[in-house]
mmCIF file of C-alpha atoms in Angstrom:
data_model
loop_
_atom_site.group_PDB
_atom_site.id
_atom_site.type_symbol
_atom_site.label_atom_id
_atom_site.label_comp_id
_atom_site.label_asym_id
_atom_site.label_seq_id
_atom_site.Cartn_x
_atom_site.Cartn_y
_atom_site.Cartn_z
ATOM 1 C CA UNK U 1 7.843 5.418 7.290
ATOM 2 C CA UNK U 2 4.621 7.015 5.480
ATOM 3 C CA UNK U 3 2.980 6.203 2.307
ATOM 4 C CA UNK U 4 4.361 9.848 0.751
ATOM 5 C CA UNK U 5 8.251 8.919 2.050
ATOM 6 C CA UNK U 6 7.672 5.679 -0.161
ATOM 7 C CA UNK U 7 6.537 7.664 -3.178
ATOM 8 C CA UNK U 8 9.552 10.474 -2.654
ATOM 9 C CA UNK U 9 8.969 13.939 -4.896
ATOM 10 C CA UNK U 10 10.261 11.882 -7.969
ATOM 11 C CA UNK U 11 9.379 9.625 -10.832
ATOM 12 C CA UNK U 12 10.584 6.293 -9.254
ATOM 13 C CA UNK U 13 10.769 5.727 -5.591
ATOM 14 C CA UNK U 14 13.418 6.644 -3.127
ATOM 15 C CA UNK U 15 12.795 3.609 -1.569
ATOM 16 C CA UNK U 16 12.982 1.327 -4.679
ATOM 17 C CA UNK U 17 13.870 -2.335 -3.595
ATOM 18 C CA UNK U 18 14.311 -1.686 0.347
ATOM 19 C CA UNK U 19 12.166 -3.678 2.569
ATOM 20 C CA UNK U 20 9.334 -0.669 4.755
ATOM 21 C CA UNK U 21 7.526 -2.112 7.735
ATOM 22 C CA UNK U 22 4.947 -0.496 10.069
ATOM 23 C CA UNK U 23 3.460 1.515 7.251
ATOM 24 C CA UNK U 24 -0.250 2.964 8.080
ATOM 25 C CA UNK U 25 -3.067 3.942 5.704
ATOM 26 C CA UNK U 26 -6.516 3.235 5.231
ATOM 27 C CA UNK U 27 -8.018 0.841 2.307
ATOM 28 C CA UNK U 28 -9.469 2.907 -0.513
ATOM 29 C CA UNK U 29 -9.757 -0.015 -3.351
ATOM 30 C CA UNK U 30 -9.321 -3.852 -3.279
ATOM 31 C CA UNK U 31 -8.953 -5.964 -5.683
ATOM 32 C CA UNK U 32 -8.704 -9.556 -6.640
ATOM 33 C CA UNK U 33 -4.724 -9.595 -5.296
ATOM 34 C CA UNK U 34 -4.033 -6.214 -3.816
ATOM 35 C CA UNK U 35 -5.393 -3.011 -2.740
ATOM 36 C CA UNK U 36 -4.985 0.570 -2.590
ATOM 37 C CA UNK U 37 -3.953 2.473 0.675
ATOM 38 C CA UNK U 38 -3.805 6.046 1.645
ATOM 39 C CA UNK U 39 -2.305 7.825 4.595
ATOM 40 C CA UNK U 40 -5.159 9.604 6.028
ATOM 41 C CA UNK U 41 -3.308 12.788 7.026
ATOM 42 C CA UNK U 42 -0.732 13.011 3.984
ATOM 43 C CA UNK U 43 1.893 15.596 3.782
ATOM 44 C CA UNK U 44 0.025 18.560 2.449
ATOM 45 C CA UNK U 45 2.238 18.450 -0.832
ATOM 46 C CA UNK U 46 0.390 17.814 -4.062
ATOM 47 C CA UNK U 47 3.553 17.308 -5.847
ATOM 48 C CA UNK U 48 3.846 13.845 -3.607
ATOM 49 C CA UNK U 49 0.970 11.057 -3.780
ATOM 50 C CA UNK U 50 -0.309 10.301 -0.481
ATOM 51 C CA UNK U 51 -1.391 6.612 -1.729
ATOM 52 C CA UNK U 52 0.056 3.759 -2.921
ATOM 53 C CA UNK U 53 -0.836 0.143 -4.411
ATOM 54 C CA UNK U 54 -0.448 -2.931 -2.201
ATOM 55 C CA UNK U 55 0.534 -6.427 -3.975
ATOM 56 C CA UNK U 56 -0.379 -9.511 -2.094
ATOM 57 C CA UNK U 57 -0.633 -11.758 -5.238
ATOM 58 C CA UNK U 58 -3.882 -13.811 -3.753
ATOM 59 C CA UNK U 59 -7.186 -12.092 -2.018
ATOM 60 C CA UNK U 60 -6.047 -9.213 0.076
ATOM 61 C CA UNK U 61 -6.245 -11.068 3.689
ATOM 62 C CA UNK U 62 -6.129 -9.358 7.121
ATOM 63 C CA UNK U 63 -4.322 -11.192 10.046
ATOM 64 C CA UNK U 64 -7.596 -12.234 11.299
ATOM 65 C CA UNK U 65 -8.102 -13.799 8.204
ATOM 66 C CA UNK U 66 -11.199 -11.859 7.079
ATOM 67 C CA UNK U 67 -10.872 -10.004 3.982
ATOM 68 C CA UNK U 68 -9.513 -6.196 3.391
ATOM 69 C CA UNK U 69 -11.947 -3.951 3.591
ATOM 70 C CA UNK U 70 -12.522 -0.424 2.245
ATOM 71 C CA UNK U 71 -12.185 1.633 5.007
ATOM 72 C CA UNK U 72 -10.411 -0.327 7.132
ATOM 73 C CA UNK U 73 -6.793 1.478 9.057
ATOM 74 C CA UNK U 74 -3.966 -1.449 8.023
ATOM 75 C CA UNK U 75 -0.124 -1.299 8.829
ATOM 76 C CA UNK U 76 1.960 -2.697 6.300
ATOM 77 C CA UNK U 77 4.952 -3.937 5.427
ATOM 78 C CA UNK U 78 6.897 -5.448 2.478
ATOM 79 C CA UNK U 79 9.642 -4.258 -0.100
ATOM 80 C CA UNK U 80 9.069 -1.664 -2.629
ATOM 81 C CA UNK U 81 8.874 -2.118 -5.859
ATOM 82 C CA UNK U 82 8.345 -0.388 -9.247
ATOM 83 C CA UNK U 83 6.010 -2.648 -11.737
ATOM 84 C CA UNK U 84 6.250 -2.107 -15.427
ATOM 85 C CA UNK U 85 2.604 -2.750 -16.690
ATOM 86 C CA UNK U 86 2.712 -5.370 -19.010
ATOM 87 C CA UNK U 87 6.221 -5.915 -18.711
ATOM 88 C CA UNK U 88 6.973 -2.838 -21.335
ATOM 89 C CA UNK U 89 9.752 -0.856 -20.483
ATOM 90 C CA UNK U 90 7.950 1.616 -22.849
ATOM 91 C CA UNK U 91 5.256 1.883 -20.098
ATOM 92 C CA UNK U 92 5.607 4.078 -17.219
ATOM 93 C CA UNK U 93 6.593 1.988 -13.863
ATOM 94 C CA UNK U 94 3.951 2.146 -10.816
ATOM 95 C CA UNK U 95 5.444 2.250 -7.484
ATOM 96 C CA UNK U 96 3.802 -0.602 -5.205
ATOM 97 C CA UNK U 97 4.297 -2.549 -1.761
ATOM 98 C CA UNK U 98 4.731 -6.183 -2.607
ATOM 99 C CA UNK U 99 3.982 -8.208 0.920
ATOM 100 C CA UNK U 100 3.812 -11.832 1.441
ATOM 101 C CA UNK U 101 1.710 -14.305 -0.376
ATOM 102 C CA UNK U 102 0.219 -15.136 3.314
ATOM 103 C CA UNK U 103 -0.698 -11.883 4.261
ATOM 104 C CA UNK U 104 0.793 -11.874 7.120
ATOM 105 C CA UNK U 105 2.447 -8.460 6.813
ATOM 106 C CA UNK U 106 -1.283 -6.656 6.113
ATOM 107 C CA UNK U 107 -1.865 -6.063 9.607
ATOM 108 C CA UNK U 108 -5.531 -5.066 10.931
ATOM 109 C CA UNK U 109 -4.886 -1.421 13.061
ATOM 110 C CA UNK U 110 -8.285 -0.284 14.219
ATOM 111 C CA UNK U 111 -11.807 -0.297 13.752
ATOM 112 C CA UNK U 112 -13.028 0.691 10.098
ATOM 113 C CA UNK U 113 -13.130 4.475 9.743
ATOM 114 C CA UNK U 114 -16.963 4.437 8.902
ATOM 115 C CA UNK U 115 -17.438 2.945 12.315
ATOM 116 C CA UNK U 116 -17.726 4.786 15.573
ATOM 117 C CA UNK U 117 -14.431 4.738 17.529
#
């Protein structure tokens, strides 16, 4: 499963509600309780978003217990979601991973892509 099957060619996700696992992507933006990711290769269709928004619902943790990092190659896995901002059904849903409050399933891959391999 990549990032761009989770987002599907339409407004909500054809994965709405089912559980993904072994996702890969690289960090592009963390904050205080989740983080963006972005398959690195993507699908080559602009229609379909090549990243998506991780919740963890604490500090975004790595298995090894240090912190995400921007940059770094993470597998993930969780169940899909789409989150009304604000709770508004007026607003427009945003698709996102939701993974454990422990982390766990945020999985360090490889070395951070600004370092040599």
């Amino acid at each position: 499963m990549r990032i761009y099957d989770i987002q599907g060619a339409v407004h909500l996700s054809p994965q709405r509600d089912n559980a993904v696992a072994g996702v890969p992507g690289v960090a592009t933006a963390i904050t205080s309780n989740s983080f963006y990711f972005q398959d690195p290769v993507g699908d080559a269709n602009s229609a379909i978003s090549d990243a998506v928004l991780v919740f963890t619902g604490g500090e975004p943790i790595r298995r090894d217990g240090a912190p995400v990092a921007v940059g770094d190659v993470v597998e993930v896995a969780g169940t899909v979601t789409e989150f009304e901002p604000g709770g508004d059904e007026t607003n427009l849903p945003t698709t996102e991973i939701v993974i454990g409050s422990d982390g766990s399933t945020c999985l360090i891959m490889a070395k951070p892509l600004n370092e040599p391999r």
